[in-house]
């Protein structure tokens, strides 16, 4: 039985500023890029899983695929609210948002189910080492940031860790070939990098009233090199044929967040600072 939780949390997104962490503008920008990217990406994941569900024959994999899809659907909804708040401040960013959705529509129509599942399994496997680095260093990345935005991202990253092996499991069941997945890594990396670059250059053009440092600085400048190298190595190894996300080292915060959720704490404001908004 799949033990992925479905947590429909209400985050207060309406008033959030573009630079939601004044102590770390470039990290604020990177997370905003993720929001603009992730709605299209997660909707694509949901379509792909629906298609996969037509051909899955193992009841356990089926249950995992459905639970994974339901989690991703909620992620898309919540980041849509964040994107809307940013678009309300900078209406031209609606075009950026729509373009990402169109891009994923095109990709969905252009490629096969095997390709989509390789994309899903490959990218989702990279998230665990990357988000571990972020969660391990949440103090320098989120603590002085707006509590609503910080809590949205911490929830999402913890759930990404929770379902870290779901897409991989579905890929292995439906497609199975390591070589097909490995062969397509450069293609899906090009696709995601292309979208991230485009979102950033649109921000640069349309969001003029933020510090230049937001576009120029390293968002992870306050994180030790050793942690960055470990994360990069983890991302690289996550694509190896023998890799299994289930066995990866997890950030201690993951268990802490899940315990807070189980204890009924208000996880919509679990971390960060109450900023005076607007
Ligand atoms: Fe997600
Ligand atoms: Fe995910």
CSV table of C-alpha atoms and ligand atoms in Angstrom, one decimal, residues 38 41-42 71-72 75-76 124 127 156 159-160 163, ligand 1:
chain,number,residue,atom,x,y,z
A,38,UNK,CA,6.6,23.7,-11.7
A,41,UNK,CA,5.9,20.4,-15.1
A,42,UNK,CA,3.6,19.0,-12.5
A,71,UNK,CA,0.3,14.9,-4.7
A,72,UNK,CA,1.7,16.5,-7.8
A,75,UNK,CA,1.6,21.0,-5.8
A,76,UNK,CA,0.6,22.5,-9.1
A,124,UNK,CA,12.3,13.2,-9.8
A,127,UNK,CA,15.3,16.1,-6.6
A,156,UNK,CA,6.7,20.9,-1.4
A,159,UNK,CA,6.7,15.8,-0.3
A,160,UNK,CA,9.1,15.5,-3.2
A,163,UNK,CA,7.5,10.4,-3.3
B,1,LIG,FE1,5.8,18.3,-6.8
